[in-house]
PDB file of C-alpha atoms in Angstrom:
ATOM      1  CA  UNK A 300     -49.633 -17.385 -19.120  1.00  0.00           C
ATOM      2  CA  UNK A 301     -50.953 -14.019 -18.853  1.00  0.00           C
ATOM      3  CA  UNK A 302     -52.574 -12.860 -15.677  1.00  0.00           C
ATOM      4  CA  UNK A 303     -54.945  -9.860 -14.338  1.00  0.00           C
ATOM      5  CA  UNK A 304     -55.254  -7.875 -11.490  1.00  0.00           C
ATOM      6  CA  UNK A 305     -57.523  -9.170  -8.913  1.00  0.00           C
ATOM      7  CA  UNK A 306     -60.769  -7.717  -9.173  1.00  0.00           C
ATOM      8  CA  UNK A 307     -60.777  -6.028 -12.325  1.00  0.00           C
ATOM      9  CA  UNK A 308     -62.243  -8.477 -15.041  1.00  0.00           C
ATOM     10  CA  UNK A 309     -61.517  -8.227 -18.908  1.00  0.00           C
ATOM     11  CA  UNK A 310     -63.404  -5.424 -20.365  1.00  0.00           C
ATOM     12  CA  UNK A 311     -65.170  -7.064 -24.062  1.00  0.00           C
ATOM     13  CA  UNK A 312     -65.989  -4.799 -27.013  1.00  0.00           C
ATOM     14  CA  UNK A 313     -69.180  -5.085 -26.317  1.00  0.00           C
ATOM     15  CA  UNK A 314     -68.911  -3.435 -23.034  1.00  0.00           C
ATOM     16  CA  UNK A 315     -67.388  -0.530 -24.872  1.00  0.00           C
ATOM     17  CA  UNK A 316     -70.344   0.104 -27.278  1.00  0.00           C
ATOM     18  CA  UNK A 317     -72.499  -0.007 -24.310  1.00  0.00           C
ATOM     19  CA  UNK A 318     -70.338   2.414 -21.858  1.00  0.00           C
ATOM     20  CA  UNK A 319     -70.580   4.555 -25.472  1.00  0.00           C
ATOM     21  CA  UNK A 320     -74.443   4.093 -25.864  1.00  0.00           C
ATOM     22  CA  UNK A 321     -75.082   5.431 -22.616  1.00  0.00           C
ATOM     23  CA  UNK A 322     -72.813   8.580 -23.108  1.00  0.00           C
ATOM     24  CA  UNK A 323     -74.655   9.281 -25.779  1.00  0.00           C
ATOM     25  CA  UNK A 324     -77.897   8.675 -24.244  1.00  0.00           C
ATOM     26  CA  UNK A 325     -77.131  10.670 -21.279  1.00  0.00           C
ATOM     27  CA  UNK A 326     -75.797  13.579 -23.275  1.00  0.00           C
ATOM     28  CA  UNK A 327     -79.029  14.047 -24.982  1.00  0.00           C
ATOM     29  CA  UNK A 328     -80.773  14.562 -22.070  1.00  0.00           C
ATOM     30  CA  UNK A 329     -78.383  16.979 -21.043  1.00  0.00           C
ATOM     31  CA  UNK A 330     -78.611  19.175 -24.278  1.00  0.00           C
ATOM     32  CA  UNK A 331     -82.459  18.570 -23.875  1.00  0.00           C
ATOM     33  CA  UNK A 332     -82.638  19.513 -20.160  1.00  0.00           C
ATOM     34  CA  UNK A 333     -79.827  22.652 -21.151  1.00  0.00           C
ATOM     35  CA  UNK A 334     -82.063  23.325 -23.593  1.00  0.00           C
ATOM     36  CA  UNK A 335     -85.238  24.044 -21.891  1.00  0.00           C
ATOM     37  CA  UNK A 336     -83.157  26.997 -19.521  1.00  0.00           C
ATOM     38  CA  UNK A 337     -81.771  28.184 -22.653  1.00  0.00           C
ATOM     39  CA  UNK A 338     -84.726  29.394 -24.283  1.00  0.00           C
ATOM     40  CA  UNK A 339     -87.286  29.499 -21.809  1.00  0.00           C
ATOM     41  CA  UNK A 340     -89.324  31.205 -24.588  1.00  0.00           C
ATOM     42  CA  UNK A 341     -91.032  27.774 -25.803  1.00  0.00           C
ATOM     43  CA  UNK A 342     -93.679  27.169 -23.926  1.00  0.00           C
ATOM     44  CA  UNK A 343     -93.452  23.508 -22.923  1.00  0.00           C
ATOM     45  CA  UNK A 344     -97.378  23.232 -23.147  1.00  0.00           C
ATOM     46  CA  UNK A 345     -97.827  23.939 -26.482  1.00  0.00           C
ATOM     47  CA  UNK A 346     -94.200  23.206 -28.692  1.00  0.00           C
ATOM     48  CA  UNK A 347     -92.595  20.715 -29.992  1.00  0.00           C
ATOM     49  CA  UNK A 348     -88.535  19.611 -28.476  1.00  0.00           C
ATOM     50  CA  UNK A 349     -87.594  19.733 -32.294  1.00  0.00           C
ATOM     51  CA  UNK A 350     -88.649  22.958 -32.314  1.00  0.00           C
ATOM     52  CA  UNK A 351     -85.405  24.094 -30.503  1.00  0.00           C
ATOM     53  CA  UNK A 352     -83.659  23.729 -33.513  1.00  0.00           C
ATOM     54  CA  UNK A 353     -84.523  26.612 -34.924  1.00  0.00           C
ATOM     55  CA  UNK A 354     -83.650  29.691 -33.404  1.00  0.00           C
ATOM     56  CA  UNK A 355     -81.156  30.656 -31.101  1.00  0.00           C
ATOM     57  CA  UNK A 356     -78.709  27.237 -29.719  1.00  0.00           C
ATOM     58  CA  UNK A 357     -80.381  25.114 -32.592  1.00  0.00           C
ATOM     59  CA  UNK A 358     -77.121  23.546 -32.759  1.00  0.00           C
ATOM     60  CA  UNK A 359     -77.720  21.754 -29.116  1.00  0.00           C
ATOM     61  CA  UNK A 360     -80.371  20.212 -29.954  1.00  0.00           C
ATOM     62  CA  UNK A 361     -78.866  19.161 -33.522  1.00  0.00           C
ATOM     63  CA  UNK A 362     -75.867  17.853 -31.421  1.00  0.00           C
ATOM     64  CA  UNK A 363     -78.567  15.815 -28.938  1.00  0.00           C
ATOM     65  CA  UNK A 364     -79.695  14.113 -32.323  1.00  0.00           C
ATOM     66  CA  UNK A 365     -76.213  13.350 -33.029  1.00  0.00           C
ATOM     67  CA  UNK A 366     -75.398  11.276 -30.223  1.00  0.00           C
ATOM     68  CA  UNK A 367     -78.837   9.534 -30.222  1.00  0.00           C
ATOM     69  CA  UNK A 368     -77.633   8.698 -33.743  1.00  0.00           C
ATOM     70  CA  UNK A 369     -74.456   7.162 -32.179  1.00  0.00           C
ATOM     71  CA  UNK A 370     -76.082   5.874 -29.738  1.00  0.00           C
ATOM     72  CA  UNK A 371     -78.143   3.616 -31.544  1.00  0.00           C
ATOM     73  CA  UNK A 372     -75.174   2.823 -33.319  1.00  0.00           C
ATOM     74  CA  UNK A 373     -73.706   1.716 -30.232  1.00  0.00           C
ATOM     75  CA  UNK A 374     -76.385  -0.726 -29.302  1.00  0.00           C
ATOM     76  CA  UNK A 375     -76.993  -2.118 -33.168  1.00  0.00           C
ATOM     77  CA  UNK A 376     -72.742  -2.893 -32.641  1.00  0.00           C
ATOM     78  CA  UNK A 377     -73.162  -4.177 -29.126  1.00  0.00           C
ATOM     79  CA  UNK A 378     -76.395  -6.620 -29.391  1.00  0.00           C
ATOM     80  CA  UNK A 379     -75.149  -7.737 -32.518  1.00  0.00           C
ATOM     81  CA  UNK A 380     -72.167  -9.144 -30.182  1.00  0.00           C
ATOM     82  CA  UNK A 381     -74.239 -10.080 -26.962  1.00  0.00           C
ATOM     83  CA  UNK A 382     -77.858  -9.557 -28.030  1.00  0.00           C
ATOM     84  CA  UNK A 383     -80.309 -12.704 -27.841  1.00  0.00           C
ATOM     85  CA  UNK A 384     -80.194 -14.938 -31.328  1.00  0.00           C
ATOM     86  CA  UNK A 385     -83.491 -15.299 -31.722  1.00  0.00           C
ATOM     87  CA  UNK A 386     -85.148 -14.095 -34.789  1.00  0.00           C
ATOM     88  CA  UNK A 387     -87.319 -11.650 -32.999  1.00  0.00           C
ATOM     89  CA  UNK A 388     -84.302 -10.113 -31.217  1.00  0.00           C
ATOM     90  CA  UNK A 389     -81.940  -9.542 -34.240  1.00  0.00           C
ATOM     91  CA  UNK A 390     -84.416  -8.008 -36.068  1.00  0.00           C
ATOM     92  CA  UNK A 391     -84.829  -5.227 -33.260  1.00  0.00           C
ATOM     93  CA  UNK A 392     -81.281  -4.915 -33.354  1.00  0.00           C
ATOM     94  CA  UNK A 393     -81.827  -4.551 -37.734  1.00  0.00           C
ATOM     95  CA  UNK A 394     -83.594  -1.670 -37.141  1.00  0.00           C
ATOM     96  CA  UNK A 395     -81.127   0.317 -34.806  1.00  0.00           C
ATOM     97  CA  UNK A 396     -79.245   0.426 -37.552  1.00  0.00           C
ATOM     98  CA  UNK A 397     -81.810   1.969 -39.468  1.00  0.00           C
ATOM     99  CA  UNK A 398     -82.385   4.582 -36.345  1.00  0.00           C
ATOM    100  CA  UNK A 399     -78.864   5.172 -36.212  1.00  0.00           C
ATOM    101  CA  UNK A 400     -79.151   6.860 -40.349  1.00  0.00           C
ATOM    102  CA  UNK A 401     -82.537   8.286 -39.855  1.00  0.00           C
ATOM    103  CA  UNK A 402     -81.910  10.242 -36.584  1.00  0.00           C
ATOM    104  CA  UNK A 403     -78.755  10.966 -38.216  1.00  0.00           C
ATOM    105  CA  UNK A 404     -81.163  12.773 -41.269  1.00  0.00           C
ATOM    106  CA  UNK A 405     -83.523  14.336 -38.309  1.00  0.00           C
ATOM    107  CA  UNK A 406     -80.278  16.079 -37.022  1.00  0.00           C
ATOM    108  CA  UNK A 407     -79.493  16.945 -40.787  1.00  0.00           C
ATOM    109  CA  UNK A 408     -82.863  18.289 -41.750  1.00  0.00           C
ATOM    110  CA  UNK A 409     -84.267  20.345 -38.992  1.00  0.00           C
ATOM    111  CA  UNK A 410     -88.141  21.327 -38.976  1.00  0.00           C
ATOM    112  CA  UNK A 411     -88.870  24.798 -41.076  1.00  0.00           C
ATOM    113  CA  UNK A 412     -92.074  27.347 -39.918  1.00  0.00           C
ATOM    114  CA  UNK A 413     -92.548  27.259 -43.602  1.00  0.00           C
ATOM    115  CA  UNK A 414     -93.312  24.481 -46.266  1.00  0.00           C
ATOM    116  CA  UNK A 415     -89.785  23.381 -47.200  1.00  0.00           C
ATOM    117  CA  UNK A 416     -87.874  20.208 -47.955  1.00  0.00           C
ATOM    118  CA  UNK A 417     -85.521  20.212 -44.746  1.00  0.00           C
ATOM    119  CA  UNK A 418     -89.414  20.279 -43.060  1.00  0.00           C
ATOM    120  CA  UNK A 419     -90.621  17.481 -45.105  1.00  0.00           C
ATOM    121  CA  UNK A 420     -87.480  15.153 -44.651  1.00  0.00           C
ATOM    122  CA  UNK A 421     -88.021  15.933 -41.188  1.00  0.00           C
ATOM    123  CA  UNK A 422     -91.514  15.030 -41.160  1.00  0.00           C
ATOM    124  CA  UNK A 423     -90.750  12.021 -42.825  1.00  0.00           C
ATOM    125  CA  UNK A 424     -87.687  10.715 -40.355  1.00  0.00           C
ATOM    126  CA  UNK A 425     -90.265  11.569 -37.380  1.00  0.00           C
ATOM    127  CA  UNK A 426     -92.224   8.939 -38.950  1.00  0.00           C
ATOM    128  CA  UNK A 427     -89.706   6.345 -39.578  1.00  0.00           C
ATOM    129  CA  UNK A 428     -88.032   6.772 -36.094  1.00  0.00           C
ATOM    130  CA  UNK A 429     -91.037   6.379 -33.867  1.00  0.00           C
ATOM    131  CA  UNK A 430     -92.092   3.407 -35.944  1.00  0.00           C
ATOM    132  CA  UNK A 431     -88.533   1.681 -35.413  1.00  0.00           C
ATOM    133  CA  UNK A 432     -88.442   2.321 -31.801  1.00  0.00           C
ATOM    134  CA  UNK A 433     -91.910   0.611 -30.946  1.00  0.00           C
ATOM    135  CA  UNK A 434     -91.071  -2.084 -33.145  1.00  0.00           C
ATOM    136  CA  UNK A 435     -87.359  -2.567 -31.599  1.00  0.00           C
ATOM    137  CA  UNK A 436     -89.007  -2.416 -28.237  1.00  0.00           C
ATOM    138  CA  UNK A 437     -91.413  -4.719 -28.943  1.00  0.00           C
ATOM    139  CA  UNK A 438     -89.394  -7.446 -31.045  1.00  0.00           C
ATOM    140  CA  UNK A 439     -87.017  -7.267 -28.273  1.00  0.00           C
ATOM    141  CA  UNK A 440     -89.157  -7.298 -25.254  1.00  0.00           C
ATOM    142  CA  UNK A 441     -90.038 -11.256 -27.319  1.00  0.00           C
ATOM    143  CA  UNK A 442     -86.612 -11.899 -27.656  1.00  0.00           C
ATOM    144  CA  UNK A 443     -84.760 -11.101 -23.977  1.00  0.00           C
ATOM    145  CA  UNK A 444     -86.754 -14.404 -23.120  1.00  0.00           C
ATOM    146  CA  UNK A 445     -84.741 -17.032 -25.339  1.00  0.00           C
ATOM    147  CA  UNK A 446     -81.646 -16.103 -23.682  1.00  0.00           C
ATOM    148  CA  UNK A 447     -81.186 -17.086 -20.086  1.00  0.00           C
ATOM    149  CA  UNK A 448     -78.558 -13.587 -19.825  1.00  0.00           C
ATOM    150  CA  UNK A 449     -81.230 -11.115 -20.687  1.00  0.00           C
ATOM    151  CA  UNK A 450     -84.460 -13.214 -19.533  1.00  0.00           C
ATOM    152  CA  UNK A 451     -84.650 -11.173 -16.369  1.00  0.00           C
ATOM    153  CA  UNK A 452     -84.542  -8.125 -18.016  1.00  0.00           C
ATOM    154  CA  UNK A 453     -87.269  -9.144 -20.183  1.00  0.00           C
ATOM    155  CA  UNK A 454     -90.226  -8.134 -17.494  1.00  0.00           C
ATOM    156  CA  UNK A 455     -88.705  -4.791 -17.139  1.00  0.00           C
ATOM    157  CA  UNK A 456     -88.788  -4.135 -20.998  1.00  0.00           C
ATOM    158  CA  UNK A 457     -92.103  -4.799 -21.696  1.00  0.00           C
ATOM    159  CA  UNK A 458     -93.231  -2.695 -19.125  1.00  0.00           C
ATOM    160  CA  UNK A 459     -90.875   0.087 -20.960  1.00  0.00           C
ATOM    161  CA  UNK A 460     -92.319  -1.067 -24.382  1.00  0.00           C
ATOM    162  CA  UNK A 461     -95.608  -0.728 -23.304  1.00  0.00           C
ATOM    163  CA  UNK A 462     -95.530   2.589 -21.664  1.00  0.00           C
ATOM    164  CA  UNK A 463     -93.794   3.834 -25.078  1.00  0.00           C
ATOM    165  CA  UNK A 464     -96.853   2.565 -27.065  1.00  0.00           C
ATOM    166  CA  UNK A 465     -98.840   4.394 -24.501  1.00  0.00           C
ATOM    167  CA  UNK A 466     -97.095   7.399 -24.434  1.00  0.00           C
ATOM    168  CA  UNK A 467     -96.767   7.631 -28.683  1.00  0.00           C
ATOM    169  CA  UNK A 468    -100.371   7.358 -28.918  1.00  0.00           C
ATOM    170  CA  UNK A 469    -100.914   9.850 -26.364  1.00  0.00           C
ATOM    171  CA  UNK A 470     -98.942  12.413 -27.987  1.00  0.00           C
ATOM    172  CA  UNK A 471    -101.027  12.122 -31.571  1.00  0.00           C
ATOM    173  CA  UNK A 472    -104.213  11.770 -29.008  1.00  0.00           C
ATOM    174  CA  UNK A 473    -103.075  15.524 -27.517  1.00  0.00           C
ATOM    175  CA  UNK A 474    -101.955  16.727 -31.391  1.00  0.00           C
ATOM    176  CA  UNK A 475    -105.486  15.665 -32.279  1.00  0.00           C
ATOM    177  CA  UNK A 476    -107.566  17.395 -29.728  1.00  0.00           C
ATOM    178  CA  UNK A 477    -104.745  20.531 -29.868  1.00  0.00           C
ATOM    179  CA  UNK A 478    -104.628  20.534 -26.152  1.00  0.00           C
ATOM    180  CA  UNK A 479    -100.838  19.955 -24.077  1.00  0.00           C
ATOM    181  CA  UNK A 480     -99.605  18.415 -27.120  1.00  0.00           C
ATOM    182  CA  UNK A 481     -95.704  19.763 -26.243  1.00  0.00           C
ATOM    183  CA  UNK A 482     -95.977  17.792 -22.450  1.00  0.00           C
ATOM    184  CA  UNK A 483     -96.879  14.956 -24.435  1.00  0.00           C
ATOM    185  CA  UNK A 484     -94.060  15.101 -26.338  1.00  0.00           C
ATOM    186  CA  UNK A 485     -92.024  15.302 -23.731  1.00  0.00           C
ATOM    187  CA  UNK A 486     -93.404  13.016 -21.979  1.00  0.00           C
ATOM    188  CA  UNK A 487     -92.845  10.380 -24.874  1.00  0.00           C
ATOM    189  CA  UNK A 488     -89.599  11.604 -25.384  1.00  0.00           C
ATOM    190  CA  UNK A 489     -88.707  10.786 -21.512  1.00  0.00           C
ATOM    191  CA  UNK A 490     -90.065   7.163 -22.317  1.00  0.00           C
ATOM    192  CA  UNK A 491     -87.853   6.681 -25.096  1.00  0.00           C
ATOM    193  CA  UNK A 492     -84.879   7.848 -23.105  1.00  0.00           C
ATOM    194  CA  UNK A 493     -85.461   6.404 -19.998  1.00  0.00           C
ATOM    195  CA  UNK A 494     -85.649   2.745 -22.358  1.00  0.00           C
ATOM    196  CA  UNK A 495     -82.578   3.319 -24.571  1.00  0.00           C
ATOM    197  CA  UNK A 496     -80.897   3.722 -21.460  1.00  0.00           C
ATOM    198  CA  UNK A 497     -82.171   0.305 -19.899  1.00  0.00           C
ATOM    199  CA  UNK A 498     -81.411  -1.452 -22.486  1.00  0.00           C
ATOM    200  CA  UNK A 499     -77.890   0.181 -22.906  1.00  0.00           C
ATOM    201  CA  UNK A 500     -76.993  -0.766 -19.084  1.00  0.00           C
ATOM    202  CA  UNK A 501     -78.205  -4.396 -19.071  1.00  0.00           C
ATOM    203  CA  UNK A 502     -76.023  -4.515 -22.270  1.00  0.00           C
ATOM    204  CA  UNK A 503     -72.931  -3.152 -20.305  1.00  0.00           C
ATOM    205  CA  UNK A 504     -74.051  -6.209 -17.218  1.00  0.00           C
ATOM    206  CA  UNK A 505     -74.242  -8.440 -19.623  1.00  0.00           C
ATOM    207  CA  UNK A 506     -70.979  -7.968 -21.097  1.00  0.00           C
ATOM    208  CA  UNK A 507     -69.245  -7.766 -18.274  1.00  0.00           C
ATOM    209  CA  UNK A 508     -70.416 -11.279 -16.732  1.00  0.00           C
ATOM    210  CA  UNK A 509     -69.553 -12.774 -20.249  1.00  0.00           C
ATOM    211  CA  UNK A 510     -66.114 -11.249 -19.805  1.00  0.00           C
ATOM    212  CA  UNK A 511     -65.579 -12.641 -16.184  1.00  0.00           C
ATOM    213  CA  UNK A 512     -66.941 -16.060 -17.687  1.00  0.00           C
ATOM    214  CA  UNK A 513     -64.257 -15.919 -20.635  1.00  0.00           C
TER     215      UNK A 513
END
């Protein structure tokens, strides 16, 4: 018989991917945040964060893609382990796995001033990302409630679901009317964050009371 050190339960795989996702997570915000000292020449009323791939440091802000792309790697891994079974649920967790290949082609193909097809894949992940997200939130935001370890998270992400669906359609409201379109960008962007992380450490509590079950 094997034993373990008082206090310190088995760490799971799953808990892993999570500790990962939120690395990730975190060090996107970072590059963002690093960003916005580094070129204090974009004026945050009026441009876009993808913008700061061009230009001087591009390469942060291609790196901050990166790790969103392993990020959502991280969570498609880990809520495929401990994520709610209902059908709702796993197919939010499908479509971190796309996310985690079309940030990956965001970081790849930057935006261009000019008409090019870097700009147009670009364009075209933009798309496909923001239309995953909402959907992920949403699906599961459904699904936390058919399993008694995430149903009390469940309140919390619809709130964060909600506010994204807010905050999406004020950012092509503001594109639209040409006015503070780059705050509402950010603003989204902070959204988005602030929920990947959620649901990154209710993944990592979730593991962990599985693992002090097993």
């Amino acid at each position: 018989m094997t034993t373990q050190n008082l206090g310190n339960p088995p760490r799971s795989t799953s808990t892993f991917f999570a500790t990962t996702a939120i690395a990730c997570f975190a060090y996107f915000v970072l590059a963002l945040l690093l960003l916005h000292v580094l070129r204090p020449d974009r004026a945050l009323t009026t441009s876009f964060i993808s913008g700061y791939a061009l230009g001087p440091y591009g390469w942060v802000m291609t790196t901050a893609w990166l790790a969103m792309s392993g990020g959502c790697l991280m969570l498609l891994l880990g809520l495929t382990r401990s994520g709610p079974r209902s059908g709702a649920a796993r197919f939010g967790t499908f479509l971190f796995g796309i996310l985690t290949l079309s940030v990956l082609l965001t970081a790849i193909f930057p935006p261009s001033k000019n008409p090019s097809i870097s700009g147009e894949f670009h364009t075209i992940t933009f798309f496909v990302n923001v239309t995953c997200f909402l959907l992920a939130s949403v699906l599961l935001s459904v699904g936390f409630g058919s399993d008694p370890r995430w149903r009390a998270f469940r309140r919390t992400a619809a709130a964060l679901a909600s506010l994204l669906v807010f905050a999406l359609v004020l950012q092509f409201l503001m594109v639209y009317l040409d006015v503070l379109d780059g705050l509402a960008n950010r603003f989204f962007a902070t959204v988005l964050i602030v929920w990947l992380l959620a649901i990154s450490i209710q993944l990592r509590a979730v593991a962990r009371d599985s693992a002090r079950e097993a």
